[in-house]
mmCIF file of C-alpha atoms in Angstrom:
data_model
loop_
_atom_site.group_PDB
_atom_site.id
_atom_site.type_symbol
_atom_site.label_atom_id
_atom_site.label_comp_id
_atom_site.label_asym_id
_atom_site.label_seq_id
_atom_site.Cartn_x
_atom_site.Cartn_y
_atom_site.Cartn_z
ATOM 1 C CA MET C 1479 132.991 -68.192 -48.077
ATOM 2 C CA PRO C 1480 129.060 -69.664 -48.598
ATOM 3 C CA GLN C 1481 127.599 -70.179 -51.871
ATOM 4 C CA ASP C 1482 125.986 -66.913 -53.872
ATOM 5 C CA LEU C 1483 127.516 -64.509 -50.985
ATOM 6 C CA GLN C 1484 129.135 -61.598 -51.741
ATOM 7 C CA ILE C 1485 131.099 -59.644 -49.919
ATOM 8 C CA GLU C 1486 132.624 -56.417 -50.235
ATOM 9 C CA LEU C 1487 134.487 -53.335 -48.492
ATOM 10 C CA THR C 1488 133.556 -49.933 -49.621
ATOM 11 C CA SER C 1489 132.980 -46.067 -48.755
ATOM 12 C CA ALA C 1490 130.010 -45.555 -46.344
ATOM 13 C CA PRO C 1491 127.104 -44.151 -48.265
ATOM 14 C CA ALA C 1492 125.973 -41.047 -46.706
ATOM 15 C CA PRO C 1493 124.129 -41.224 -43.332
ATOM 16 C CA ALA C 1494 120.517 -40.918 -44.797
ATOM 17 C CA ALA C 1495 121.158 -43.051 -47.277
ATOM 18 C CA LEU C 1496 122.474 -45.934 -44.775
ATOM 19 C CA ALA C 1497 119.601 -45.491 -42.322
ATOM 20 C CA THR C 1498 117.250 -46.775 -44.891
ATOM 21 C CA GLU C 1499 119.899 -50.174 -45.433
ATOM 22 C CA TRP C 1500 120.421 -50.367 -41.702
ATOM 23 C CA THR C 1501 117.273 -50.148 -40.313
ATOM 24 C CA ALA C 1502 116.067 -52.404 -43.087
ATOM 25 C CA LEU C 1503 118.347 -55.376 -41.936
ATOM 26 C CA GLU C 1504 117.778 -54.417 -38.647
ATOM 27 C CA ALA C 1505 114.097 -55.551 -38.559
ATOM 28 C CA ARG C 1506 115.374 -58.879 -39.342
ATOM 29 C CA ALA C 1507 118.631 -59.262 -37.132
ATOM 30 C CA GLN C 1508 118.930 -60.212 -33.452
ATOM 31 C CA HIS C 1509 121.489 -57.610 -32.203
ATOM 32 C CA SER C 1510 122.163 -55.741 -29.337
ATOM 33 C CA PHE C 1511 121.465 -51.818 -28.750
ATOM 34 C CA PHE C 1512 124.479 -50.948 -29.296
ATOM 35 C CA VAL C 1513 124.620 -51.607 -32.916
ATOM 36 C CA SER C 1514 120.738 -50.306 -33.702
ATOM 37 C CA TRP C 1515 120.740 -47.028 -35.778
ATOM 38 C CA THR C 1516 119.826 -45.599 -32.474
ATOM 39 C CA TRP C 1517 123.689 -45.619 -31.410
ATOM 40 C CA ILE C 1518 124.836 -45.971 -35.022
ATOM 41 C CA GLY C 1519 123.195 -43.224 -36.187
ATOM 42 C CA ALA C 1520 123.987 -40.662 -33.430
ATOM 43 C CA TRP C 1521 128.142 -42.182 -33.728
ATOM 44 C CA LEU C 1522 128.021 -41.135 -37.004
ATOM 45 C CA SER C 1523 126.892 -37.477 -37.100
ATOM 46 C CA ALA C 1524 128.939 -36.804 -33.703
ATOM 47 C CA LEU C 1525 132.451 -38.340 -35.479
ATOM 48 C CA PRO C 1526 134.951 -35.430 -36.687
ATOM 49 C CA SER C 1527 134.357 -34.718 -40.185
ATOM 50 C CA GLY C 1528 138.096 -35.593 -41.095
ATOM 51 C CA LEU C 1529 136.785 -39.539 -40.055
ATOM 52 C CA ARG C 1530 135.425 -41.600 -42.982
ATOM 53 C CA PRO C 1531 134.349 -45.011 -42.620
ATOM 54 C CA CYS C 1532 134.039 -48.058 -44.744
ATOM 55 C CA LEU C 1533 131.121 -50.061 -44.882
ATOM 56 C CA LEU C 1534 131.212 -54.058 -45.241
ATOM 57 C CA ARG C 1535 128.326 -55.135 -46.548
ATOM 58 C CA ALA C 1536 127.320 -58.725 -47.132
ATOM 59 C CA ARG C 1537 124.792 -60.045 -49.836
ATOM 60 C CA ARG C 1538 123.106 -62.881 -51.014
ATOM 61 C CA GLY C 1539 121.659 -61.741 -54.338
ATOM 62 C CA GLN C 1540 120.211 -58.657 -54.140
ATOM 63 C CA ARG C 1541 118.705 -59.114 -50.396
ATOM 64 C CA VAL C 1542 121.419 -57.566 -47.828
ATOM 65 C CA VAL C 1543 122.202 -59.999 -44.757
ATOM 66 C CA GLY C 1544 125.231 -58.391 -43.503
ATOM 67 C CA LEU C 1545 126.746 -54.578 -42.735
ATOM 68 C CA ALA C 1546 129.452 -53.856 -40.233
ATOM 69 C CA LEU C 1547 131.246 -50.331 -40.200
ATOM 70 C CA PHE C 1548 134.877 -49.925 -39.792
ATOM 71 C CA VAL C 1549 136.943 -46.482 -39.677
ATOM 72 C CA PRO C 1550 140.218 -46.276 -40.654
ATOM 73 C CA GLY C 1551 143.080 -44.438 -39.126
ATOM 74 C CA ARG C 1552 146.518 -44.818 -37.989
ATOM 75 C CA ASP C 1553 147.423 -47.442 -35.265
ATOM 76 C CA ARG C 1554 148.256 -46.004 -32.023
ATOM 77 C CA THR C 1555 148.943 -49.429 -29.799
ATOM 78 C CA LEU C 1556 152.471 -48.465 -29.453
ATOM 79 C CA PRO C 1557 154.026 -45.040 -30.232
ATOM 80 C CA LEU C 1558 156.560 -45.187 -32.887
ATOM 81 C CA ILE C 1559 155.408 -47.985 -34.895
ATOM 82 C CA GLY C 1560 153.038 -46.744 -36.689
ATOM 83 C CA GLY C 1561 150.802 -48.465 -39.712
ATOM 84 C CA ARG C 1562 147.199 -48.295 -40.730
ATOM 85 C CA ALA C 1563 144.609 -50.200 -38.659
ATOM 86 C CA LEU C 1564 140.684 -50.386 -38.580
ATOM 87 C CA TRP C 1565 138.485 -50.422 -35.831
ATOM 88 C CA LEU C 1566 134.756 -51.706 -35.872
ATOM 89 C CA HIS C 1567 132.002 -49.174 -35.210
ATOM 90 C CA ALA C 1568 135.157 -47.751 -33.331
ATOM 91 C CA THR C 1569 138.122 -45.063 -34.071
ATOM 92 C CA GLY C 1570 141.025 -46.399 -31.936
ATOM 93 C CA ARG C 1571 141.042 -42.773 -30.677
ATOM 94 C CA PRO C 1572 140.242 -42.995 -26.798
ATOM 95 C CA GLU C 1573 138.666 -39.565 -26.802
ATOM 96 C CA LEU C 1574 136.377 -40.721 -29.140
ATOM 97 C CA ASP C 1575 135.935 -44.296 -27.980
ATOM 98 C CA ALA C 1576 134.893 -43.108 -24.719
ATOM 99 C CA ILE C 1577 131.256 -43.648 -25.100
ATOM 100 C CA ALA C 1578 132.242 -47.565 -24.908
ATOM 101 C CA ILE C 1579 129.941 -49.338 -27.136
ATOM 102 C CA GLU C 1580 129.875 -52.910 -25.884
ATOM 103 C CA HIS C 1581 127.774 -56.234 -27.489
ATOM 104 C CA ASN C 1582 129.408 -55.400 -30.469
ATOM 105 C CA GLY C 1583 129.224 -57.047 -33.832
ATOM 106 C CA PRO C 1584 128.285 -57.143 -37.845
ATOM 107 C CA LEU C 1585 124.680 -56.426 -38.212
ATOM 108 C CA VAL C 1586 123.567 -59.894 -39.543
ATOM 109 C CA ASP C 1587 119.906 -61.287 -40.599
ATOM 110 C CA ALA C 1588 118.785 -63.689 -37.715
ATOM 111 C CA ASN C 1589 118.639 -66.642 -40.514
ATOM 112 C CA GLU C 1590 121.918 -66.188 -41.729
ATOM 113 C CA PRO C 1591 124.225 -66.908 -38.939
ATOM 114 C CA ASP C 1592 127.420 -68.154 -40.666
ATOM 115 C CA VAL C 1593 127.427 -64.476 -42.331
ATOM 116 C CA ALA C 1594 129.183 -62.661 -39.383
ATOM 117 C CA GLN C 1595 131.845 -65.259 -39.549
ATOM 118 C CA ALA C 1596 132.398 -65.141 -43.784
ATOM 119 C CA MET C 1597 132.649 -61.056 -43.381
ATOM 120 C CA LEU C 1598 135.647 -61.505 -40.671
ATOM 121 C CA ASP C 1599 137.510 -64.018 -42.651
ATOM 122 C CA TYR C 1600 136.776 -61.511 -45.699
ATOM 123 C CA LEU C 1601 138.717 -59.133 -43.958
ATOM 124 C CA CYS C 1602 141.730 -62.155 -43.076
ATOM 125 C CA ARG C 1603 141.913 -62.413 -46.757
ATOM 126 C CA ARG C 1604 142.257 -58.554 -47.284
ATOM 127 C CA MET C 1605 144.585 -57.326 -44.752
ATOM 128 C CA GLY C 1606 146.767 -56.011 -47.506
ATOM 129 C CA PRO C 1607 146.201 -52.068 -46.217
ATOM 130 C CA TRP C 1608 146.145 -52.778 -43.139
ATOM 131 C CA ARG C 1609 148.262 -54.410 -40.477
ATOM 132 C CA ARG C 1610 145.637 -54.565 -37.855
ATOM 133 C CA VAL C 1611 141.780 -54.965 -37.626
ATOM 134 C CA THR C 1612 140.156 -54.661 -34.129
ATOM 135 C CA LEU C 1613 136.838 -55.615 -32.874
ATOM 136 C CA PRO C 1614 136.028 -54.149 -29.785
ATOM 137 C CA HIS C 1615 133.657 -55.918 -27.137
ATOM 138 C CA LEU C 1616 131.697 -58.544 -29.576
ATOM 139 C CA GLN C 1617 129.245 -60.250 -27.601
ATOM 140 C CA SER C 1618 129.802 -63.682 -27.432
ATOM 141 C CA ALA C 1619 127.654 -64.872 -30.661
ATOM 142 C CA ALA C 1620 129.893 -62.588 -32.872
ATOM 143 C CA ALA C 1621 133.044 -63.442 -31.275
ATOM 144 C CA GLY C 1622 134.036 -66.449 -32.800
ATOM 145 C CA ALA C 1623 137.952 -66.393 -34.533
ATOM 146 C CA PRO C 1624 138.177 -65.947 -38.380
ATOM 147 C CA ALA C 1625 139.313 -69.236 -40.190
ATOM 148 C CA ALA C 1626 143.213 -69.492 -41.008
ATOM 149 C CA SER C 1627 144.693 -67.089 -43.130
ATOM 150 C CA ALA C 1628 148.183 -67.082 -44.646
ATOM 151 C CA GLY C 1629 149.910 -64.279 -42.626
ATOM 152 C CA VAL C 1630 147.075 -63.100 -40.376
ATOM 153 C CA SER C 1631 146.540 -64.490 -36.858
ATOM 154 C CA ALA C 1632 144.199 -63.115 -34.074
ATOM 155 C CA ARG C 1633 144.358 -62.430 -30.307
ATOM 156 C CA ARG C 1634 141.329 -62.819 -28.201
ATOM 157 C CA ASP C 1635 140.850 -60.481 -24.606
ATOM 158 C CA ASP C 1636 137.908 -61.291 -23.304
ATOM 159 C CA VAL C 1637 135.850 -59.779 -19.912
ATOM 160 C CA ALA C 1638 133.003 -60.257 -17.658
ATOM 161 C CA SER C 1639 129.553 -58.515 -18.620
ATOM 162 C CA TRP C 1640 127.443 -58.138 -15.478
ATOM 163 C CA LEU C 1641 123.787 -59.254 -15.426
ATOM 164 C CA VAL C 1642 120.584 -59.702 -13.309
ATOM 165 C CA ASP C 1643 118.353 -62.148 -14.502
ATOM 166 C CA LEU C 1644 114.776 -60.469 -14.282
ATOM 167 C CA HIS C 1645 112.913 -63.682 -14.679
ATOM 168 C CA ALA C 1646 114.629 -65.019 -10.931
ATOM 169 C CA VAL C 1647 113.706 -61.459 -9.446
ATOM 170 C CA ARG C 1648 109.758 -61.687 -10.195
ATOM 171 C CA THR C 1649 110.140 -65.260 -8.862
ATOM 172 C CA SER C 1650 112.241 -65.136 -5.822
ATOM 173 C CA PRO C 1651 109.837 -65.299 -2.425
ATOM 174 C CA SER C 1652 112.626 -62.498 -1.220
ATOM 175 C CA GLY C 1653 112.643 -60.415 -4.489
ATOM 176 C CA TYR C 1654 115.488 -59.133 -5.503
ATOM 177 C CA VAL C 1655 117.529 -58.693 -2.597
ATOM 178 C CA GLY C 1656 117.150 -62.393 -1.401
ATOM 179 C CA LEU C 1657 119.346 -63.147 -4.647
ATOM 180 C CA LEU C 1658 122.089 -61.123 -3.207
ATOM 181 C CA GLN C 1659 124.869 -62.186 -0.965
ATOM 182 C CA ALA C 1660 124.369 -61.382 2.723
ATOM 183 C CA LYS C 1661 127.283 -57.949 2.961
ATOM 184 C CA THR C 1662 125.380 -56.563 -0.115
ATOM 185 C CA ARG C 1663 121.846 -57.429 1.151
ATOM 186 C CA TYR C 1664 122.940 -55.281 4.426
ATOM 187 C CA ALA C 1665 124.570 -52.552 2.518
ATOM 188 C CA ILE C 1666 121.408 -51.794 0.137
ATOM 189 C CA ARG C 1667 118.950 -52.489 3.561
ATOM 190 C CA ARG C 1668 121.239 -50.356 6.032
ATOM 191 C CA THR C 1669 120.865 -47.560 3.340
ATOM 192 C CA ARG C 1670 117.333 -47.795 2.756
ATOM 193 C CA MET C 1671 116.755 -47.246 6.391
ATOM 194 C CA ALA C 1672 119.036 -44.157 6.690
ATOM 195 C CA CYS C 1673 116.902 -42.697 3.659
ATOM 196 C CA GLU C 1674 113.492 -43.599 5.367
ATOM 197 C CA ALA C 1675 114.453 -41.712 8.145
ATOM 198 C CA LEU C 1676 114.962 -38.145 6.198
ATOM 199 C CA GLY C 1677 111.471 -38.977 4.303
ATOM 200 C CA PRO C 1678 109.859 -41.422 2.072
ATOM 201 C CA ILE C 1679 111.681 -43.245 -1.056
ATOM 202 C CA ARG C 1680 110.357 -42.175 -4.420
ATOM 203 C CA LEU C 1681 111.316 -43.265 -7.988
ATOM 204 C CA THR C 1682 110.340 -41.493 -11.100
ATOM 205 C CA VAL C 1683 110.423 -42.089 -14.884
ATOM 206 C CA ALA C 1684 110.759 -39.272 -16.859
ATOM 207 C CA GLU C 1685 108.192 -39.482 -19.854
ATOM 208 C CA GLY C 1686 109.136 -38.573 -22.873
ATOM 209 C CA ARG C 1687 111.993 -36.728 -24.277
ATOM 210 C CA ALA C 1688 111.196 -33.259 -22.777
ATOM 211 C CA ALA C 1689 111.339 -34.781 -19.289
ATOM 212 C CA VAL C 1690 114.715 -36.995 -20.992
ATOM 213 C CA GLN C 1691 116.402 -33.651 -21.230
ATOM 214 C CA GLU C 1692 114.925 -31.555 -18.482
ATOM 215 C CA ALA C 1693 116.673 -34.410 -15.712
ATOM 216 C CA MET C 1694 119.926 -35.128 -17.677
ATOM 217 C CA PRO C 1695 121.553 -31.980 -16.621
ATOM 218 C CA ARG C 1696 120.873 -32.576 -12.839
ATOM 219 C CA LEU C 1697 122.155 -36.000 -13.690
ATOM 220 C CA LEU C 1698 125.443 -34.490 -15.412
ATOM 221 C CA ARG C 1699 125.541 -31.965 -12.255
ATOM 222 C CA LEU C 1700 125.995 -35.066 -9.528
ATOM 223 C CA HIS C 1701 128.208 -36.693 -11.845
ATOM 224 C CA ALA C 1702 130.493 -34.191 -12.216
ATOM 225 C CA ARG C 1703 130.464 -33.444 -8.491
ATOM 226 C CA ARG C 1704 131.006 -37.249 -7.889
ATOM 227 C CA TRP C 1705 134.146 -37.065 -10.045
ATOM 228 C CA GLN C 1706 135.845 -34.109 -9.880
ATOM 229 C CA ARG C 1707 138.096 -35.274 -7.106
ATOM 230 C CA ARG C 1708 138.687 -38.437 -8.599
ATOM 231 C CA GLU C 1709 142.145 -38.857 -10.946
ATOM 232 C CA GLY C 1710 141.607 -38.920 -14.600
ATOM 233 C CA GLY C 1711 138.361 -37.908 -14.540
ATOM 234 C CA SER C 1712 134.948 -39.122 -15.913
ATOM 235 C CA SER C 1713 134.474 -40.387 -20.123
ATOM 236 C CA PHE C 1714 131.369 -39.619 -19.724
ATOM 237 C CA LEU C 1715 131.693 -35.845 -19.597
ATOM 238 C CA LEU C 1716 134.542 -35.383 -22.374
ATOM 239 C CA PRO C 1717 133.437 -32.946 -25.321
ATOM 240 C CA PHE C 1718 132.946 -35.836 -27.820
ATOM 241 C CA THR C 1719 130.587 -38.134 -25.141
ATOM 242 C CA GLN C 1720 128.361 -35.343 -24.739
ATOM 243 C CA ARG C 1721 128.148 -34.555 -28.334
ATOM 244 C CA PHE C 1722 127.133 -37.899 -29.130
ATOM 245 C CA HIS C 1723 124.407 -38.648 -26.652
ATOM 246 C CA ASP C 1724 122.835 -34.865 -27.399
ATOM 247 C CA ARG C 1725 122.406 -36.540 -31.180
ATOM 248 C CA LEU C 1726 121.679 -39.844 -29.501
ATOM 249 C CA LEU C 1727 118.758 -38.912 -26.928
ATOM 250 C CA PRO C 1728 115.823 -37.548 -29.462
ATOM 251 C CA SER C 1729 115.923 -40.624 -31.617
ATOM 252 C CA ALA C 1730 115.966 -42.915 -28.487
ATOM 253 C CA CYS C 1731 113.554 -41.068 -26.824
ATOM 254 C CA GLU C 1732 111.156 -41.506 -29.954
ATOM 255 C CA ARG C 1733 111.891 -45.076 -30.421
ATOM 256 C CA GLY C 1734 111.123 -45.730 -26.440
ATOM 257 C CA GLU C 1735 114.718 -47.302 -26.084
ATOM 258 C CA VAL C 1736 115.983 -44.236 -23.181
ATOM 259 C CA GLN C 1737 114.935 -44.903 -19.464
ATOM 260 C CA LEU C 1738 116.100 -41.897 -17.366
ATOM 261 C CA LEU C 1739 115.268 -42.891 -13.883
ATOM 262 C CA SER C 1740 114.894 -40.479 -10.385
ATOM 263 C CA VAL C 1741 115.051 -41.323 -7.038
ATOM 264 C CA THR C 1742 114.224 -38.833 -4.236
ATOM 265 C CA VAL C 1743 113.942 -38.990 0.008
ATOM 266 C CA GLY C 1744 111.863 -36.782 0.974
ATOM 267 C CA PRO C 1745 112.532 -33.377 0.014
ATOM 268 C CA HIS C 1746 116.168 -34.061 -1.533
ATOM 269 C CA GLU C 1747 117.100 -35.407 -4.576
ATOM 270 C CA LEU C 1748 118.986 -38.751 -4.131
ATOM 271 C CA GLY C 1749 120.089 -39.475 -7.983
ATOM 272 C CA HIS C 1750 119.066 -40.792 -11.323
ATOM 273 C CA LEU C 1751 120.193 -43.288 -13.664
ATOM 274 C CA TYR C 1752 120.614 -43.186 -17.425
ATOM 275 C CA SER C 1753 120.145 -46.703 -19.292
ATOM 276 C CA PHE C 1754 118.788 -48.221 -22.456
ATOM 277 C CA VAL C 1755 116.021 -50.403 -23.442
ATOM 278 C CA HIS C 1756 116.047 -52.586 -26.044
ATOM 279 C CA ARG C 1757 114.161 -56.125 -26.977
ATOM 280 C CA GLY C 1758 113.495 -56.811 -22.889
ATOM 281 C CA ARG C 1759 117.005 -55.986 -21.917
ATOM 282 C CA VAL C 1760 117.641 -52.739 -20.009
ATOM 283 C CA SER C 1761 121.560 -51.795 -20.095
ATOM 284 C CA PHE C 1762 122.913 -49.326 -17.413
ATOM 285 C CA TYR C 1763 124.587 -47.030 -18.867
ATOM 286 C CA GLN C 1764 125.434 -44.065 -16.425
ATOM 287 C CA SER C 1765 124.525 -42.271 -13.047
ATOM 288 C CA GLY C 1766 124.893 -39.328 -11.052
ATOM 289 C CA VAL C 1767 124.172 -39.656 -7.537
ATOM 290 C CA ASP C 1768 124.750 -37.667 -4.307
ATOM 291 C CA TYR C 1769 127.142 -39.572 -1.997
ATOM 292 C CA GLU C 1770 127.272 -36.211 0.388
ATOM 293 C CA LEU C 1771 123.122 -36.394 1.650
ATOM 294 C CA LEU C 1772 123.726 -39.739 3.344
ATOM 295 C CA GLY C 1773 127.382 -39.969 4.358
ATOM 296 C CA PRO C 1774 130.413 -42.051 3.725
ATOM 297 C CA LYS C 1775 129.481 -45.549 4.834
ATOM 298 C CA MET C 1776 126.364 -45.318 3.271
ATOM 299 C CA SER C 1777 125.393 -47.337 -0.506
ATOM 300 C CA PRO C 1778 123.030 -44.901 -2.650
ATOM 301 C CA GLY C 1779 124.399 -46.318 -5.822
ATOM 302 C CA LEU C 1780 123.773 -49.532 -4.509
ATOM 303 C CA LEU C 1781 120.318 -49.131 -3.425
ATOM 304 C CA MET C 1782 118.966 -47.012 -6.486
ATOM 305 C CA LEU C 1783 120.076 -49.784 -8.749
ATOM 306 C CA ALA C 1784 118.520 -52.314 -6.574
ATOM 307 C CA LEU C 1785 115.371 -50.023 -7.006
ATOM 308 C CA ALA C 1786 115.712 -49.824 -10.774
ATOM 309 C CA ILE C 1787 116.120 -53.450 -10.931
ATOM 310 C CA GLU C 1788 112.862 -53.805 -9.237
ATOM 311 C CA HIS C 1789 111.179 -51.973 -11.162
ATOM 312 C CA ASN C 1790 112.122 -53.604 -14.620
ATOM 313 C CA ALA C 1791 111.400 -56.803 -13.320
ATOM 314 C CA ALA C 1792 107.963 -55.588 -12.377
ATOM 315 C CA LEU C 1793 107.682 -53.986 -16.263
ATOM 316 C CA GLY C 1794 108.313 -57.940 -17.173
ATOM 317 C CA HIS C 1795 112.169 -56.745 -18.898
ATOM 318 C CA GLN C 1796 114.514 -60.201 -19.264
ATOM 319 C CA ALA C 1797 117.542 -58.835 -17.786
ATOM 320 C CA PHE C 1798 118.970 -55.595 -16.228
ATOM 321 C CA ASP C 1799 122.819 -55.560 -17.955
ATOM 322 C CA LEU C 1800 125.477 -53.990 -15.626
ATOM 323 C CA LEU C 1801 127.547 -53.757 -18.797
ATOM 324 C CA GLY C 1802 131.367 -55.007 -18.610
ATOM 325 C CA GLY C 1803 133.776 -53.379 -16.217
ATOM 326 C CA THR C 1804 135.517 -54.062 -13.194
ATOM 327 C CA SER C 1805 133.596 -52.071 -10.402
ATOM 328 C CA HIS C 1806 132.808 -54.439 -7.579
ATOM 329 C CA TYR C 1807 129.066 -52.955 -7.433
ATOM 330 C CA LYS C 1808 128.262 -54.948 -10.894
ATOM 331 C CA LYS C 1809 129.533 -58.235 -9.585
ATOM 332 C CA ASP C 1810 127.924 -57.686 -6.286
ATOM 333 C CA LEU C 1811 124.532 -56.876 -8.042
ATOM 334 C CA ALA C 1812 124.709 -59.434 -10.829
ATOM 335 C CA THR C 1813 123.119 -62.670 -10.454
ATOM 336 C CA TYR C 1814 124.959 -64.436 -13.733
ATOM 337 C CA GLN C 1815 127.454 -63.187 -16.188
ATOM 338 C CA GLU C 1816 128.211 -62.873 -20.158
ATOM 339 C CA THR C 1817 131.536 -62.302 -21.552
ATOM 340 C CA LEU C 1818 132.353 -59.651 -24.065
ATOM 341 C CA SER C 1819 135.464 -60.133 -26.352
ATOM 342 C CA THR C 1820 137.849 -57.836 -28.151
ATOM 343 C CA VAL C 1821 139.522 -59.898 -30.805
ATOM 344 C CA VAL C 1822 142.198 -58.500 -32.860
ATOM 345 C CA LEU C 1823 143.158 -59.747 -36.565
ATOM 346 C CA GLU C 1824 147.169 -59.182 -36.838
ATOM 347 C CA ARG C 1825 149.371 -59.124 -40.319
ATOM 348 C CA HIS C 1826 152.365 -60.890 -39.747
ATOM 349 C CA ASP C 1827 155.088 -58.279 -41.092
ATOM 350 C CA TRP C 1828 158.424 -56.610 -38.915
ATOM 351 C CA ARG C 1829 156.213 -54.277 -37.094
ATOM 352 C CA LEU C 1830 154.546 -57.342 -35.597
ATOM 353 C CA ALA C 1831 157.481 -58.967 -34.814
ATOM 354 C CA LEU C 1832 158.993 -55.462 -32.970
ATOM 355 C CA GLU C 1833 155.720 -55.036 -31.067
ATOM 356 C CA THR C 1834 155.445 -58.666 -29.914
ATOM 357 C CA HIS C 1835 159.653 -58.322 -28.658
ATOM 358 C CA LEU C 1836 158.740 -54.738 -26.927
ATOM 359 C CA ARG C 1837 155.090 -55.917 -25.326
ATOM 360 C CA ALA C 1838 157.409 -58.881 -23.944
ATOM 361 C CA ARG C 1839 160.985 -56.793 -22.874
ATOM 362 C CA VAL C 1840 160.049 -53.312 -23.072
ATOM 363 C CA VAL C 1841 156.947 -52.516 -22.241
ATOM 364 C CA PRO C 1842 156.464 -54.229 -17.985
ATOM 365 C CA TRP C 1843 159.658 -51.844 -18.092
ATOM 366 C CA LEU C 1844 157.950 -48.784 -19.428
ATOM 367 C CA ARG C 1845 154.749 -49.456 -16.890
ATOM 368 C CA ARG C 1846 157.100 -50.013 -13.703
ATOM 369 C CA ALA C 1847 158.925 -46.719 -14.847
ATOM 370 C CA SER C 1848 155.838 -44.862 -15.257
ATOM 371 C CA GLY C 1849 154.792 -45.895 -11.712
ATOM 372 C CA ASP C 1850 151.951 -48.013 -13.135
ATOM 373 C CA ALA C 1851 150.416 -45.351 -14.423
ATOM 374 C CA PRO C 1852 147.528 -45.928 -15.860
ATOM 375 C CA ASP C 1853 147.615 -44.775 -19.025
ATOM 376 C CA TRP C 1854 151.372 -45.172 -19.308
ATOM 377 C CA ARG C 1855 151.300 -44.710 -22.832
ATOM 378 C CA ARG C 1856 150.320 -40.808 -22.351
ATOM 379 C CA TRP C 1857 153.581 -40.973 -19.504
ATOM 380 C CA LEU C 1858 155.583 -42.440 -22.822
ATOM 381 C CA ARG C 1859 154.782 -40.005 -25.398
ATOM 382 C CA THR C 1860 155.207 -37.035 -23.034
ATOM 383 C CA TRP C 1861 159.010 -38.089 -22.358
ATOM 384 C CA LEU C 1862 159.270 -38.525 -25.882
ATOM 385 C CA GLY C 1863 157.956 -35.098 -26.316
ATOM 386 C CA ARG C 1864 160.353 -33.585 -23.502
ATOM 387 C CA ILE C 1865 163.446 -35.478 -25.221
ATOM 388 C CA GLY C 1866 162.435 -34.427 -28.638
ATOM 389 C CA LEU C 1867 162.026 -30.752 -27.285
ATOM 390 C CA GLY C 1868 165.622 -31.153 -25.545
ATOM 391 C CA LEU C 1869 167.099 -32.415 -28.358
ATOM 392 C CA SER C 1870 165.591 -29.680 -30.694
ATOM 393 C CA LEU C 1871 166.956 -26.935 -28.252
ATOM 394 C CA GLY C 1872 170.321 -28.296 -28.455
ATOM 395 C CA VAL C 1873 170.414 -28.585 -32.648
ATOM 396 C CA LEU C 1874 169.315 -24.846 -32.051
ATOM 397 C CA ALA C 1875 171.888 -23.669 -29.745
ATOM 398 C CA LEU C 1876 174.337 -25.337 -31.910
ATOM 399 C CA ALA C 1877 173.176 -23.428 -34.786
ATOM 400 C CA VAL C 1878 173.337 -20.747 -33.276
ATOM 401 C CA ASP C 1879 176.974 -20.910 -31.782
ATOM 402 C CA ALA C 1880 178.072 -21.852 -35.610
ATOM 403 C CA CYS C 1881 176.441 -18.224 -36.853
ATOM 404 C CA SER C 1882 178.004 -16.864 -34.324
ATOM 405 C CA ASP C 1883 181.709 -18.556 -35.064
ATOM 406 C CA GLU C 1884 180.671 -17.262 -38.935
ATOM 407 C CA ASP C 1885 179.938 -13.836 -37.631
ATOM 408 C CA ASP C 1886 183.140 -13.738 -35.434
ATOM 409 C CA ALA C 1887 185.754 -15.037 -38.501
ATOM 410 C CA ALA C 1888 183.281 -12.326 -40.910
ATOM 411 C CA ILE C 1889 184.146 -9.884 -38.763
ATOM 412 C CA ALA C 1890 188.038 -11.085 -37.643
ATOM 413 C CA ALA C 1891 188.409 -11.170 -41.947
ATOM 414 C CA ARG C 1892 186.534 -7.595 -42.524
ATOM 415 C CA GLY C 1893 189.372 -6.250 -39.401
ATOM 416 C CA ALA C 1894 192.243 -7.764 -41.265
ATOM 417 C CA ALA C 1895 191.381 -6.216 -44.924
ATOM 418 C CA GLN C 1896 190.766 -2.723 -43.236
ATOM 419 C CA THR C 1897 194.220 -3.265 -41.599
ATOM 420 C CA VAL C 1898 195.689 -4.340 -44.888
ATOM 421 C CA HIS C 1899 194.056 -0.999 -46.851
ATOM 422 C CA ALA C 1900 195.118 1.231 -44.271
ATOM 423 C CA THR C 1901 199.051 -0.061 -44.773
ATOM 424 C CA ARG C 1902 198.564 0.850 -48.099
#
């Protein structure tokens, strides 16, 4: 640990007190929107009351130089193994983590580049109560491996995050579309022509909180219509996700960190794009698009994003972030990529040894048995529940049979007693 640096893990203070501490450090930090108080404060206020985060704080003297929130809970990586775990700015529960934090990491003073690493090293040395600490979707600057610690190992999973260099868009002689591959250029131009046949294309920006809150239900309506025919549904429509965004929008609008764009074609509503704006980076988060207006062979989503990218390039922003994921459109529209890393710190014990064996030998079989279901853990829990129910019913049937046998024996005994009494 660097000299004069004190690190502690304590219960998180009340949000009002934490807000003052967090925003003061935020002004001195280099961080993404997802670690700003706008996001973190909304997340804390939306969490169920039973979840109580811990605060990891780093100080140099009286000056706070690092902050991070961890939620403790039961590890759910593999059923039946259990154990306690911590999650950085997340909960480990899919229905609550569907808000999809990205470019995550501790909030640290920009003049203290070694603090984030020291905070992770501190956790490694104090893994006793927890068997696993998960740091999801770290931005590259915060994804360094912790220092070696006895009995603790680290695993890392990298995914691509796709971006558009808006400076390159501004300096391109053929504009943004000219930077793309021929197939994507063709799809956007063909869709633009189909739109222009219906009327002029118009892009508008929702100005202020009232306009954003008026446009959001229209985005949700189109988004839900798109996803109602798709298996698995949309995480954006989950109750917790909606509660989170209801809390985020007021403060984000007040700080000028929300961008809600609407695109119309003549009298028709084509769709809406919901993004966050933070320090020159525009992060595209969600959309609602009318995919039925132009027919199945058109690409209205690509056209709308191309219009949004051109709009933000004209505003002078630095990057348009399509965020992480495997969707083809992200790679098709991006001009470069970054890396998001999920780092998992694991304490060596019998659970880890058993889990390693299950991952290597049993999990592949479970995936095949589930038909490669997207959520094979849910499939396994369902079958374990059915087996448990079957065993419970079997035990109940045996108990009923046993009671019946006892009743029959009692009746026979009473009958014998009555016979003896009658003979007397």
